[in-house]
Amino acid sequence: SQQGEEDPQALSIQEGENATMNCSYKTSINNLQWYRQNSGRGLVHLILIRSNEREKHSGRLRVTLDTSKKSSSLLITASRAADTASYFCATVPFSGSARQLTFGSGTQLTVLP
Amino acid sequence: DVKVTQSSRYLVKRTGEKVFLECVQDMDHENMFWYRQDPGLGLRLIYFSYDVKMKEKGDIPEGYSVSREKKERFSLILESASTNQTSMYLCASSTLSGGAWNEQFFGPGTRLTVL
């Protein structure tokens, strides 16, 4: 099964509202990464948060990490129509094969003008 | 501006054809990856390479091979394309810190259709 699972699978909001997406995972991680994918395009890295960090900001994005609950959230404030995209979390475990960057199946965010 | 490029955005091939997908990065990264992305399945790692001429299987290597002759170029090869290989193929590159992956830089993707 996948390491990172996003919730909800789909989210529809009005422009100007905040959007929150959650990611849960199962094993201890070194870091967790959030990506955005516009329809039919490649993924764009948004934020990387390490296991010893609790919160990171980048512009209108805020990511939190709760390692005790094995969960992370991505908050987009004052959303815009251009934020419409799929958002993925990816987890990097502490140990094991370095190949194990595991992506979840994503949250599809639609921001209505 | 850092960049990962892929040789084609869209590709249509016939069953049994040999298919080459090429990826080039200009960031001098040692590590390069090939994923496929299918609805409901997320991204799945096919192969990755951690150095020139080095490769390691990912989660779904069957039916694929790779080539890394130069640091900046990583090729994915479908020896005999099949319809179940119709998918979006994404190339990425990255670095390691303390044995863990940093952020990955992705190409725009190649949507391959096998008829």
XYZ file of N, CA, C and O in Angstrom, chain B residues 25-111:
348
model
N 18.591 16.654 -17.911
C 18.560 17.647 -16.835
C 19.841 18.476 -16.875
O 20.905 17.973 -17.229
N 19.695 19.742 -16.466
C 20.845 20.640 -16.532
C 21.338 21.055 -15.158
O 21.983 22.101 -15.001
N 21.009 20.267 -14.128
C 21.342 20.644 -12.753
C 22.539 19.874 -12.210
O 22.856 20.002 -11.036
N 23.156 19.074 -13.056
C 24.306 18.277 -12.627
C 23.954 17.317 -11.485
O 24.798 17.017 -10.628
N 22.722 16.839 -11.461
C 22.296 15.890 -10.428
C 22.800 14.493 -10.753
O 22.749 14.054 -11.905
N 23.244 13.794 -9.710
C 23.659 12.406 -9.909
C 22.459 11.479 -10.132
O 22.580 10.475 -10.806
N 21.341 11.816 -9.499
C 20.217 10.890 -9.437
C 19.099 11.282 -10.387
O 18.661 12.433 -10.404
N 18.647 10.320 -11.155
C 17.540 10.543 -12.075
C 16.561 9.387 -11.972
O 16.938 8.263 -11.630
N 15.293 9.676 -12.281
C 14.201 8.738 -12.032
C 13.245 8.691 -13.219
O 13.041 9.696 -13.904
N 12.625 7.549 -13.397
C 11.484 7.420 -14.284
C 10.295 6.885 -13.503
O 10.391 5.854 -12.832
N 9.166 7.603 -13.629
C 7.908 7.196 -13.018
C 6.872 7.028 -14.124
O 6.962 7.640 -15.177
N 5.853 6.248 -13.802
C 4.641 6.315 -14.595
C 3.486 6.696 -13.687
O 3.485 6.376 -12.484
N 2.544 7.410 -14.268
C 1.423 7.913 -13.491
C 0.130 7.472 -14.145
O -0.105 7.762 -15.323
N -0.695 6.793 -13.374
C -1.975 6.305 -13.853
C -3.069 6.753 -12.890
O -2.831 6.804 -11.673
N -4.247 7.052 -13.399
C -5.343 7.519 -12.539
C -5.604 6.556 -11.384
O -5.722 5.342 -11.588
N -5.680 7.110 -10.191
C -5.985 6.304 -9.013
C -4.811 5.536 -8.444
O -4.909 4.978 -7.352
N -3.690 5.522 -9.156
C -2.524 4.755 -8.692
C -1.366 5.658 -8.289
O -0.344 5.180 -7.792
N -1.495 6.944 -8.513
C -0.405 7.849 -8.163
C 0.812 7.640 -9.040
O 0.727 7.103 -10.146
N 1.963 8.060 -8.546
C 3.218 7.871 -9.266
C 3.880 6.589 -8.784
O 3.995 6.353 -7.585
N 4.313 5.797 -9.730
C 5.029 4.566 -9.395
C 6.402 4.593 -10.045
O 6.524 4.913 -11.226
N 7.399 4.246 -9.262
C 8.784 4.312 -9.718
C 9.108 3.106 -10.592
O 8.926 1.962 -10.175
N 9.632 3.376 -11.781
C 10.004 2.300 -12.698
C 11.482 1.932 -12.490
O 11.829 0.785 -12.215
N 12.355 2.923 -12.653
C 13.795 2.756 -12.460
C 14.355 4.066 -11.956
O 13.790 5.125 -12.195
N 15.498 3.973 -11.297
C 16.255 5.187 -11.065
C 17.740 4.906 -11.266
O 18.177 3.749 -11.307
N 18.491 5.967 -11.395
C 19.928 5.871 -11.634
C 20.635 6.827 -10.695
O 20.261 7.993 -10.581
N 21.665 6.339 -10.009
C 22.371 7.182 -9.055
C 23.745 7.593 -9.558
O 24.514 8.255 -8.840
N 24.058 7.198 -10.789
C 25.330 7.621 -11.381
C 25.342 7.142 -12.825
O 24.532 6.286 -13.220
N 26.280 7.653 -13.577
C 26.413 7.205 -14.962
C 26.617 5.696 -14.993
O 27.377 5.147 -14.204
N 25.874 5.062 -15.884
C 25.914 3.615 -16.104
C 25.405 2.802 -14.909
O 25.479 1.573 -14.927
N 24.877 3.460 -13.895
C 24.328 2.748 -12.746
C 22.803 2.867 -12.773
O 22.255 3.914 -13.133
N 22.137 1.796 -12.369
C 20.682 1.815 -12.349
C 20.186 0.891 -11.257
O 20.877 -0.028 -10.843
N 18.966 1.171 -10.831
C 18.340 0.295 -9.847
C 16.852 0.202 -10.153
O 16.224 1.207 -10.511
N 16.309 -0.985 -9.998
C 14.892 -1.201 -10.269
C 14.041 -0.492 -9.232
O 14.369 -0.455 -8.054
N 12.930 0.021 -9.720
C 11.933 0.578 -8.829
C 10.866 -0.453 -8.521
O 11.139 -1.647 -8.450
N 9.648 0.015 -8.385
C 8.559 -0.877 -7.997
C 7.956 -1.655 -9.160
O 7.413 -2.733 -8.974
N 8.062 -1.108 -10.372
C 7.416 -1.750 -11.527
C 8.352 -1.776 -12.737
O 8.046 -1.202 -13.775
N 9.480 -2.468 -12.666
C 10.444 -2.431 -13.774
C 10.119 -3.356 -14.953
O 10.721 -3.226 -16.020
N 9.176 -4.247 -14.752
C 8.910 -5.252 -15.792
C 8.456 -4.595 -17.090
O 7.555 -3.765 -17.105
N 9.093 -4.999 -18.177
C 8.738 -4.471 -19.489
C 9.502 -3.218 -19.875
O 9.316 -2.690 -20.974
N 10.379 -2.763 -18.959
C 11.147 -1.546 -19.197
C 12.636 -1.805 -18.993
O 13.025 -2.694 -18.247
N 13.456 -1.006 -19.656
C 14.880 -0.946 -19.358
C 15.296 0.519 -19.422
O 14.525 1.375 -19.862
N 16.490 0.814 -18.948
C 16.966 2.193 -18.928
C 18.414 2.241 -19.364
O 19.129 1.238 -19.371
N 18.831 3.455 -19.710
C 20.208 3.691 -20.122
C 20.655 5.035 -19.592
O 19.932 6.030 -19.717
N 21.836 5.061 -18.990
C 22.408 6.327 -18.506
C 23.884 6.343 -18.928
O 24.764 5.923 -18.205
N 24.115 6.871 -20.113
C 25.473 6.933 -20.665
C 26.174 8.238 -20.301
O 27.401 8.308 -20.252
N 25.369 9.282 -20.069
C 25.907 10.573 -19.653
C 25.135 11.053 -18.437
O 23.970 10.716 -18.249
N 25.797 11.849 -17.635
C 25.200 12.279 -16.375
C 23.876 13.014 -16.587
O 22.945 12.865 -15.806
N 23.789 13.805 -17.639
C 22.608 14.641 -17.811
C 21.451 13.924 -18.506
O 20.357 14.463 -18.578
N 21.663 12.717 -18.992
C 20.650 12.074 -19.833
C 20.268 10.701 -19.281
O 21.134 9.880 -18.972
N 18.974 10.457 -19.215
C 18.467 9.178 -18.693
C 17.343 8.734 -19.620
O 16.351 9.457 -19.786
N 17.508 7.580 -20.217
C 16.545 7.101 -21.210
C 15.749 5.923 -20.668
O 16.305 5.041 -19.997
N 14.480 5.921 -20.983
C 13.597 4.797 -20.654
C 13.255 4.088 -21.953
O 12.891 4.731 -22.941
N 13.385 2.774 -21.943
C 13.183 1.988 -23.162
C 12.080 0.957 -22.919
O 12.115 0.216 -21.919
N 11.122 0.957 -23.811
C 10.116 -0.094 -23.820
C 10.499 -1.022 -24.968
O 10.401 -0.651 -26.145
N 10.998 -2.197 -24.639
C 11.543 -3.101 -25.651
C 10.478 -3.537 -26.661
O 10.739 -3.619 -27.848
N 9.293 -3.797 -26.177
C 8.194 -4.219 -27.042
C 6.918 -3.672 -26.417
O 6.346 -4.281 -25.513
N 6.485 -2.515 -26.903
C 5.387 -1.801 -26.249
C 4.104 -2.634 -26.230
O 3.778 -3.338 -27.199
N 3.394 -2.523 -25.133
C 2.100 -3.190 -25.002
C 1.057 -2.169 -24.573
O 1.392 -1.105 -24.039
N -0.207 -2.503 -24.782
C -1.273 -1.536 -24.499
C -1.322 -1.171 -23.016
O -1.711 -0.050 -22.669
N -0.909 -2.077 -22.137
C -0.941 -1.738 -20.712
C 0.203 -0.811 -20.297
O 0.323 -0.445 -19.117
N 1.008 -0.402 -21.258
C 2.033 0.598 -20.989
C 1.586 1.993 -21.428
O 2.368 2.953 -21.342
N 0.368 2.101 -21.868
C -0.227 3.412 -22.119
C -0.315 4.150 -20.791
O -0.938 3.665 -19.845
N 0.327 5.308 -20.729
C 0.415 5.993 -19.436
C 1.094 7.347 -19.634
O 1.559 7.692 -20.710
N 1.133 8.111 -18.533
C 1.948 9.318 -18.480
C 3.275 8.937 -17.852
O 3.298 8.338 -16.763
N 4.371 9.293 -18.529
C 5.709 8.973 -18.029
C 6.399 10.266 -17.598
O 6.463 11.238 -18.353
N 6.898 10.238 -16.372
C 7.522 11.419 -15.795
C 8.957 11.119 -15.415
O 9.244 10.116 -14.759
N 9.839 12.010 -15.821
C 11.247 11.923 -15.463
C 11.526 12.946 -14.378
O 10.889 14.015 -14.337
N 12.450 12.643 -13.488
C 12.805 13.575 -12.419
C 14.281 13.429 -12.090
O 14.909 12.415 -12.399
N 14.816 14.459 -11.459
C 16.181 14.365 -10.951
C 16.202 14.932 -9.536
O 15.325 15.711 -9.146
N 17.217 14.529 -8.776
C 17.258 14.922 -7.375
C 18.659 14.738 -6.822
O 19.549 14.188 -7.469
N 18.823 15.214 -5.597
C 20.061 15.024 -4.857
C 19.745 14.318 -3.552
O 18.587 14.226 -3.136
N 20.800 13.830 -2.911
C 20.680 13.168 -1.620
C 21.326 14.014 -0.538
O 22.349 14.653 -0.772
N 20.714 14.041 0.632
C 21.341 14.637 1.812
C 21.251 13.633 2.947
O 20.152 13.246 3.343
N 22.395 13.226 3.435
C 22.389 12.273 4.544
C 21.659 10.981 4.219
O 21.029 10.385 5.083
N 21.717 10.577 2.964
C 21.077 9.328 2.558
C 19.596 9.435 2.284
O 18.948 8.434 1.988
N 19.023 10.630 2.395
C 17.592 10.804 2.123
C 17.399 11.763 0.946
O 18.164 12.699 0.757
N 16.329 11.494 0.176
C 16.076 12.312 -1.001
C 15.676 13.727 -0.637
O 14.856 13.953 0.241
N 16.227 14.681 -1.384
C 15.732 16.046 -1.373
C 14.610 16.191 -2.397
O 14.160 15.189 -2.964
N 14.192 17.437 -2.636
C 13.094 17.624 -3.579
C 13.474 17.110 -4.960
O 14.626 17.146 -5.365
N 12.440 16.654 -5.656
C 12.645 16.152 -7.009
C 12.198 17.217 -8.015
O 11.204 17.915 -7.804
N 12.952 17.312 -9.104
C 12.616 18.235 -10.177
C 12.103 17.404 -11.345
O 12.813 16.514 -11.833
N 10.892 17.707 -11.769
C 10.233 16.895 -12.779
C 10.245 17.546 -14.158
O 10.196 18.773 -14.287
N 10.275 16.691 -15.158
C 10.031 17.132 -16.513
C 8.536 17.301 -16.755
O 7.717 16.989 -15.880
N 8.145 17.770 -17.942
C 6.735 18.033 -18.231
C 5.904 16.783 -18.483
O 4.677 16.859 -18.514
N 6.569 15.639 -18.647
C 5.828 14.398 -18.860
C 5.668 14.057 -20.332
O 5.640 14.935 -21.195
N 5.587 12.770 -20.599
C 5.279 12.250 -21.934
C 4.049 11.370 -21.822
O 4.058 10.389 -21.062
N 3.016 11.748 -22.543
C 1.827 10.897 -22.551
C 1.954 9.914 -23.705
O 1.893 10.314 -24.875
